[in-house]
Amino acid sequence: MKVTIFGSGYVGLVTGVCLAEVGNDVVCIDVDENKINNLKNGIVPIFEPGLDALVKENQHAGRLKFTTNVVEAVNHGIFQFIAVGTPPDEDGAADLQYVLAVAKSIAENMESYKIIVDKSTVPVGTADKVKEVVMQTLQQRGSDVDFDVVSNPEFLKEGAAINDFMKPDRIIVGTDNPRTAELLKALYAPFNRNHERIITMDVRSAELTKYAANAMLATRISFMNELANMADLLGADIEHVRNGIGSDTRIGYSFIYPGCGYGGSCFPKDVKALERTAKLMGYHSELLSAVENVNSRQKQVLFQKIMKHYHGDISGKVFALWGLAFKPKTDDMREAPSRVLIEALIDAGAQVQAFDPEAMKEAKRIYGDKPGLKLVESSEEALIGADALVVVTEWKNFWSPDFDHIKATLADAVIFDGRNLYHPPLLKKIGLTYYGIGRGQSV
Ligand code: UPG
């Protein structure tokens, strides 16, 4: 089938390559010429495991093309996916200008029936707005070409996006037109094997499903982070509590890991946007604002533990920081807890020596030569001359370091573990002072 994807960012690229991989004829379009030229040469702008190879293979096979030419792109696919950004504006609402601009471009150039698919995470009611823009533009052109607008939200986790697309838990298709649902089902058939994963519903419910999923997951995390803070005060270990409740099949083990706060491009943005949508409807969501507030506070927890340990004075101290990306297997530092910590430590007069397996380039782009921050080449180098170690992201190669060596290297022999990677009794035996999240140590 012929597919066009507007926006060659994270969601658009993954969607494009995965649809091409199963044999579709895909054209990806972006306004950024530089990005498109790089992609034509197999240079992928983001780090996502498996993406590079799929871009190259499918381009080589002729199933995947990149362009900046709107006329060519609109004429190509019966499916026109919109996968452009929806950044939050000042008051947390998703900014729809890019989505609506794409809708207009499609309408300006379409000559035959098109299925316009909203893939970007957009507030409830956006599909109706897209429909309106397309209708108006067609009217101005004096064209009566038929079209449908579908909401088909993505559920891709950074670092596991290819697998999430190829083997989805579910594929949500929101449309009010049964004929369109059938066409989408045909497009997604290769990913809908073994058991039925396609759930069709009306457009608004599909739009809300996306926000509901992310808000639920964010709520679980904030809930666990609050409990962790209580566990610290109560002298309980949240890791035992996590195991204790996770074993209840109604609760389950996923997304109940306490830590130094959730980040990334989705949870913070989507929780705020849903709260804002509720407000626009005249509904104040007590829960969503609490989820967001708990998370902002949680990003300060490591800093508070550090300040408490050092009795409020860390000037001149050097901190080795392991992990800059908001989570492992990505180079993404958007809303990352590491950023809040780096800035707090430096403002308080300390120095930071930071290392991340993938995000060094991104850190350099964000911080340049920020005074007080040294970006180093290895986890080992971060320790040299440091007083303490802070672990912020749970990359696998941080899971089992040489603790004897750490003890011998760090001047103050102390570890602040923002992801509860380590076993407190073991570290105690080695002679390291250890602070985790909710391990029964009050801040
Ligand atoms: N996190 C925790 N504790 C947990 C699980 C996650 O603190 O138990 C944190 C994690 O460190 C990260 C954040 O939660 O900061 C988000 O993690 P994850 O969901 O793996 O990352 P994203 O790539 O942001 O993916 C989310 C949804 C995905 C959706 C995407 C964009 O999981 O389904 O498509 O956001 O909306």
Tab-separated table of N, CA, C and O in Angstrom, residues 38 98 111 126 197 331 341 367 390 392 398 401 403:
chain	number	residue	atom	x	y	z
A	38	ASN	N	20.242	14.223	5.023
A	38	ASN	CA	20.968	13.245	5.838
A	38	ASN	C	20.311	11.871	5.761
A	38	ASN	O	20.984	10.862	5.594
A	98	TYR	N	1.593	22.905	13.940
A	98	TYR	CA	2.256	22.064	12.923
A	98	TYR	C	1.284	21.023	12.354
A	98	TYR	O	1.273	20.758	11.153
A	111	GLU	N	-5.685	15.166	-4.808
A	111	GLU	CA	-6.493	15.053	-6.028
A	111	GLU	C	-7.386	13.824	-6.001
A	111	GLU	O	-8.163	13.597	-6.915
A	126	THR	N	-8.981	17.214	18.258
A	126	THR	CA	-8.079	17.657	17.183
A	126	THR	C	-8.502	17.093	15.824
A	126	THR	O	-8.431	17.795	14.812
A	197	ARG	N	-5.364	-7.445	17.857
A	197	ARG	CA	-4.797	-6.330	18.606
A	197	ARG	C	-5.419	-4.989	18.203
A	197	ARG	O	-5.101	-3.953	18.774
A	331	ASP	N	19.230	8.732	23.719
A	331	ASP	CA	20.110	9.876	23.980
A	331	ASP	C	19.273	11.109	24.334
A	331	ASP	O	19.771	12.217	24.385
A	341	LEU	N	19.245	18.073	38.507
A	341	LEU	CA	20.303	17.812	39.486
A	341	LEU	C	21.584	18.573	39.145
A	341	LEU	O	22.177	19.226	40.012
A	367	TYR	N	24.475	22.024	27.046
A	367	TYR	CA	25.254	22.768	28.040
A	367	TYR	C	26.485	23.478	27.491
A	367	TYR	O	27.038	24.340	28.174
A	390	VAL	N	26.795	9.907	41.925
A	390	VAL	CA	25.337	9.964	41.845
A	390	VAL	C	24.912	9.194	40.596
A	390	VAL	O	25.379	9.481	39.494
A	392	VAL	N	21.956	8.432	38.053
A	392	VAL	CA	20.677	9.056	37.696
A	392	VAL	C	19.888	8.227	36.679
A	392	VAL	O	18.668	8.241	36.681
A	398	PHE	N	25.869	0.272	34.375
A	398	PHE	CA	26.066	0.844	35.720
A	398	PHE	C	25.593	-0.124	36.804
A	398	PHE	O	25.692	0.172	37.983
A	401	PRO	N	29.032	-2.251	39.079
A	401	PRO	CA	30.380	-1.687	38.993
A	401	PRO	C	31.318	-2.327	40.027
A	401	PRO	O	30.865	-3.062	40.902
A	403	PHE	N	32.764	-2.056	43.133
A	403	PHE	CA	32.539	-1.202	44.308
A	403	PHE	C	33.831	-0.956	45.105
A	403	PHE	O	33.993	0.111	45.696
